[in-house]
PDB file of C-alpha atoms in Angstrom:
ATOM      1  CA  MET A   1     -35.533 -13.266   2.934  1.00  0.00           C
ATOM      2  CA  GLU A   2     -33.130 -16.018   1.819  1.00  0.00           C
ATOM      3  CA  LYS A   3     -30.564 -17.475   4.136  1.00  0.00           C
ATOM      4  CA  LYS A   4     -26.981 -16.759   3.162  1.00  0.00           C
ATOM      5  CA  ASN A   5     -25.614 -19.990   4.634  1.00  0.00           C
ATOM      6  CA  GLN A   6     -27.650 -22.414   2.540  1.00  0.00           C
ATOM      7  CA  LYS A   7     -25.875 -25.539   1.403  1.00  0.00           C
ATOM      8  CA  PHE A   8     -25.654 -26.286  -2.299  1.00  0.00           C
ATOM      9  CA  LYS A   9     -27.541 -29.532  -2.919  1.00  0.00           C
ATOM     10  CA  LEU A  10     -27.439 -31.587  -6.104  1.00  0.00           C
ATOM     11  CA  SER A  11     -30.522 -33.318  -7.451  1.00  0.00           C
ATOM     12  CA  ALA A  12     -30.751 -37.065  -7.995  1.00  0.00           C
ATOM     13  CA  LYS A  13     -30.390 -36.529 -11.767  1.00  0.00           C
ATOM     14  CA  ALA A  14     -27.166 -34.612 -11.208  1.00  0.00           C
ATOM     15  CA  TRP A  15     -25.669 -37.320  -9.008  1.00  0.00           C
ATOM     16  CA  PHE A  16     -26.695 -39.979 -11.531  1.00  0.00           C
ATOM     17  CA  ALA A  17     -25.040 -38.053 -14.381  1.00  0.00           C
ATOM     18  CA  ILE A  18     -21.850 -37.492 -12.383  1.00  0.00           C
ATOM     19  CA  CYS A  19     -21.616 -41.165 -11.416  1.00  0.00           C
ATOM     20  CA  LEU A  20     -22.377 -42.348 -14.959  1.00  0.00           C
ATOM     21  CA  ILE A  21     -19.713 -40.110 -16.502  1.00  0.00           C
ATOM     22  CA  GLY A  22     -17.235 -41.071 -13.793  1.00  0.00           C
ATOM     23  CA  ILE A  23     -17.803 -44.777 -14.412  1.00  0.00           C
ATOM     24  CA  LEU A  24     -17.435 -44.212 -18.146  1.00  0.00           C
ATOM     25  CA  TYR A  25     -14.061 -42.487 -17.741  1.00  0.00           C
ATOM     26  CA  VAL A  26     -12.721 -44.967 -15.188  1.00  0.00           C
ATOM     27  CA  SER A  27     -13.691 -47.902 -17.387  1.00  0.00           C
ATOM     28  CA  ALA A  28     -12.047 -46.190 -20.384  1.00  0.00           C
ATOM     29  CA  ALA A  29      -8.926 -45.699 -18.262  1.00  0.00           C
ATOM     30  CA  PHE A  30      -8.772 -49.389 -17.372  1.00  0.00           C
ATOM     31  CA  LEU A  31      -9.496 -50.578 -20.901  1.00  0.00           C
ATOM     32  CA  GLY A  32      -7.444 -47.982 -22.769  1.00  0.00           C
ATOM     33  CA  GLY A  33      -4.008 -48.967 -21.545  1.00  0.00           C
ATOM     34  CA  ASP A  34      -2.727 -45.557 -20.409  1.00  0.00           C
ATOM     35  CA  PHE A  35      -4.484 -45.343 -17.046  1.00  0.00           C
ATOM     36  CA  PHE A  36      -3.183 -42.056 -15.620  1.00  0.00           C
ATOM     37  CA  ASN A  37      -3.365 -40.104 -18.871  1.00  0.00           C
ATOM     38  CA  THR A  38      -6.979 -41.156 -19.443  1.00  0.00           C
ATOM     39  CA  LEU A  39      -7.914 -40.317 -15.848  1.00  0.00           C
ATOM     40  CA  TYR A  40      -6.215 -36.934 -16.163  1.00  0.00           C
ATOM     41  CA  TYR A  41      -8.217 -35.979 -19.251  1.00  0.00           C
ATOM     42  CA  GLY A  42     -11.369 -37.401 -17.689  1.00  0.00           C
ATOM     43  CA  ALA A  43     -10.888 -35.274 -14.577  1.00  0.00           C
ATOM     44  CA  LEU A  44     -10.213 -32.254 -16.780  1.00  0.00           C
ATOM     45  CA  ALA A  45     -13.406 -32.826 -18.766  1.00  0.00           C
ATOM     46  CA  ILE A  46     -15.534 -33.447 -15.663  1.00  0.00           C
ATOM     47  CA  SER A  47     -14.242 -30.388 -13.797  1.00  0.00           C
ATOM     48  CA  THR A  48     -14.670 -27.944 -16.692  1.00  0.00           C
ATOM     49  CA  ALA A  49     -18.113 -29.346 -17.491  1.00  0.00           C
ATOM     50  CA  GLY A  50     -19.056 -28.933 -13.829  1.00  0.00           C
ATOM     51  CA  ILE A  51     -17.987 -25.305 -13.899  1.00  0.00           C
ATOM     52  CA  ALA A  52     -19.994 -24.687 -17.077  1.00  0.00           C
ATOM     53  CA  ALA A  53     -23.072 -26.420 -15.630  1.00  0.00           C
ATOM     54  CA  PHE A  54     -22.854 -24.422 -12.403  1.00  0.00           C
ATOM     55  CA  ASP A  55     -22.379 -21.185 -14.337  1.00  0.00           C
ATOM     56  CA  SER A  56     -25.317 -21.943 -16.649  1.00  0.00           C
ATOM     57  CA  THR A  57     -27.724 -21.677 -13.722  1.00  0.00           C
ATOM     58  CA  HIS A  58     -26.558 -18.107 -13.063  1.00  0.00           C
ATOM     59  CA  ILE A  59     -26.969 -16.880 -16.636  1.00  0.00           C
ATOM     60  CA  ASP A  60     -30.231 -18.831 -17.190  1.00  0.00           C
ATOM     61  CA  LEU A  61     -28.968 -20.547 -20.334  1.00  0.00           C
ATOM     62  CA  ARG A  62     -32.342 -22.176 -21.106  1.00  0.00           C
ATOM     63  CA  ARG A  63     -33.735 -18.816 -22.227  1.00  0.00           C
ATOM     64  CA  TYR A  64     -31.377 -18.474 -25.199  1.00  0.00           C
ATOM     65  CA  ASP A  65     -31.554 -19.934 -28.695  1.00  0.00           C
ATOM     66  CA  THR A  66     -28.552 -22.277 -28.893  1.00  0.00           C
ATOM     67  CA  TRP A  67     -28.026 -26.022 -29.150  1.00  0.00           C
ATOM     68  CA  LEU A  68     -26.675 -25.900 -25.598  1.00  0.00           C
ATOM     69  CA  SER A  69     -30.014 -24.746 -24.145  1.00  0.00           C
ATOM     70  CA  TYR A  70     -30.250 -27.484 -21.553  1.00  0.00           C
ATOM     71  CA  GLY A  71     -30.532 -27.474 -17.822  1.00  0.00           C
ATOM     72  CA  PRO A  72     -27.357 -27.857 -15.764  1.00  0.00           C
ATOM     73  CA  VAL A  73     -27.427 -31.672 -15.870  1.00  0.00           C
ATOM     74  CA  GLY A  74     -27.939 -31.836 -19.625  1.00  0.00           C
ATOM     75  CA  LEU A  75     -25.221 -29.265 -20.199  1.00  0.00           C
ATOM     76  CA  PHE A  76     -22.850 -31.197 -17.923  1.00  0.00           C
ATOM     77  CA  VAL A  77     -23.372 -34.443 -19.835  1.00  0.00           C
ATOM     78  CA  THR A  78     -23.070 -32.701 -23.207  1.00  0.00           C
ATOM     79  CA  CYS A  79     -19.880 -30.899 -22.218  1.00  0.00           C
ATOM     80  CA  VAL A  80     -18.281 -34.086 -20.902  1.00  0.00           C
ATOM     81  CA  LEU A  81     -19.198 -36.244 -23.879  1.00  0.00           C
ATOM     82  CA  PHE A  82     -18.163 -33.636 -26.462  1.00  0.00           C
ATOM     83  CA  PHE A  83     -15.447 -32.221 -24.225  1.00  0.00           C
ATOM     84  CA  PRO A  84     -13.335 -29.753 -26.116  1.00  0.00           C
ATOM     85  CA  LEU A  85     -15.942 -28.616 -28.631  1.00  0.00           C
ATOM     86  CA  ALA A  86     -18.875 -28.157 -26.254  1.00  0.00           C
ATOM     87  CA  ILE A  87     -16.829 -26.236 -23.674  1.00  0.00           C
ATOM     88  CA  ILE A  88     -15.450 -23.881 -26.307  1.00  0.00           C
ATOM     89  CA  TRP A  89     -18.927 -23.351 -27.759  1.00  0.00           C
ATOM     90  CA  TYR A  90     -20.330 -22.737 -24.255  1.00  0.00           C
ATOM     91  CA  PHE A  91     -17.830 -19.932 -23.699  1.00  0.00           C
ATOM     92  CA  PHE A  92     -18.699 -18.382 -27.080  1.00  0.00           C
ATOM     93  CA  VAL A  93     -22.378 -18.452 -26.074  1.00  0.00           C
ATOM     94  CA  ARG A  94     -21.465 -17.044 -22.649  1.00  0.00           C
ATOM     95  CA  ILE A  95     -19.664 -14.104 -24.271  1.00  0.00           C
ATOM     96  CA  ARG A  96     -22.613 -13.413 -26.586  1.00  0.00           C
ATOM     97  CA  ILE A  97     -24.991 -13.450 -23.600  1.00  0.00           C
ATOM     98  CA  ALA A  98     -22.746 -11.022 -21.711  1.00  0.00           C
ATOM     99  CA  ARG A  99     -22.660  -8.690 -24.721  1.00  0.00           C
ATOM    100  CA  GLY A 100     -26.424  -8.948 -25.189  1.00  0.00           C
ATOM    101  CA  THR A 101     -26.248 -10.286 -28.748  1.00  0.00           C
ATOM    102  CA  MET A 102     -27.594 -13.801 -28.109  1.00  0.00           C
ATOM    103  CA  PRO A 103     -31.232 -14.158 -29.269  1.00  0.00           C
ATOM    104  CA  LEU A 104     -33.833 -15.347 -26.803  1.00  0.00           C
ATOM    105  CA  ARG A 105     -35.474 -18.711 -27.329  1.00  0.00           C
ATOM    106  CA  TYR A 106     -39.015 -17.969 -26.145  1.00  0.00           C
ATOM    107  CA  ARG A 107     -41.078 -15.027 -25.105  1.00  0.00           C
ATOM    108  CA  SER A 108     -41.865 -14.830 -21.434  1.00  0.00           C
ATOM    109  CA  GLY A 109     -45.278 -16.246 -20.624  1.00  0.00           C
ATOM    110  CA  ASN A 110     -45.790 -18.434 -23.663  1.00  0.00           C
ATOM    111  CA  HIS A 111     -43.578 -20.862 -25.534  1.00  0.00           C
ATOM    112  CA  ARG A 112     -43.774 -19.522 -29.063  1.00  0.00           C
ATOM    113  CA  LYS A 113     -40.618 -19.052 -31.011  1.00  0.00           C
ATOM    114  CA  ILE A 114     -39.493 -15.423 -31.368  1.00  0.00           C
ATOM    115  CA  VAL A 115     -39.246 -14.421 -34.999  1.00  0.00           C
TER     116      VAL A 115
END
């Protein structure tokens, strides 16, 4: 039986991606001229991408045939780098998964494409 009070731990890849994206946005804020506006949009992109990455583990996004079929770290980086478009597309994919209309990527057991 699983413990209910387990702490959520991030992998080393996740911490590396978070730090890399954070450094990218802070450096853009310093170099861009409008420091607070750039930091605001950076924080907005990082927080929504974090929510999408966390949610993707619950819906098992890797199973579905979409260009967002990454693990949580890959989805986080993709959503931050292509902020408004990737987040909107993620929510479209999320709705299709909830409705049951999103095609699966692979069959269970082997990795052949479903026709």
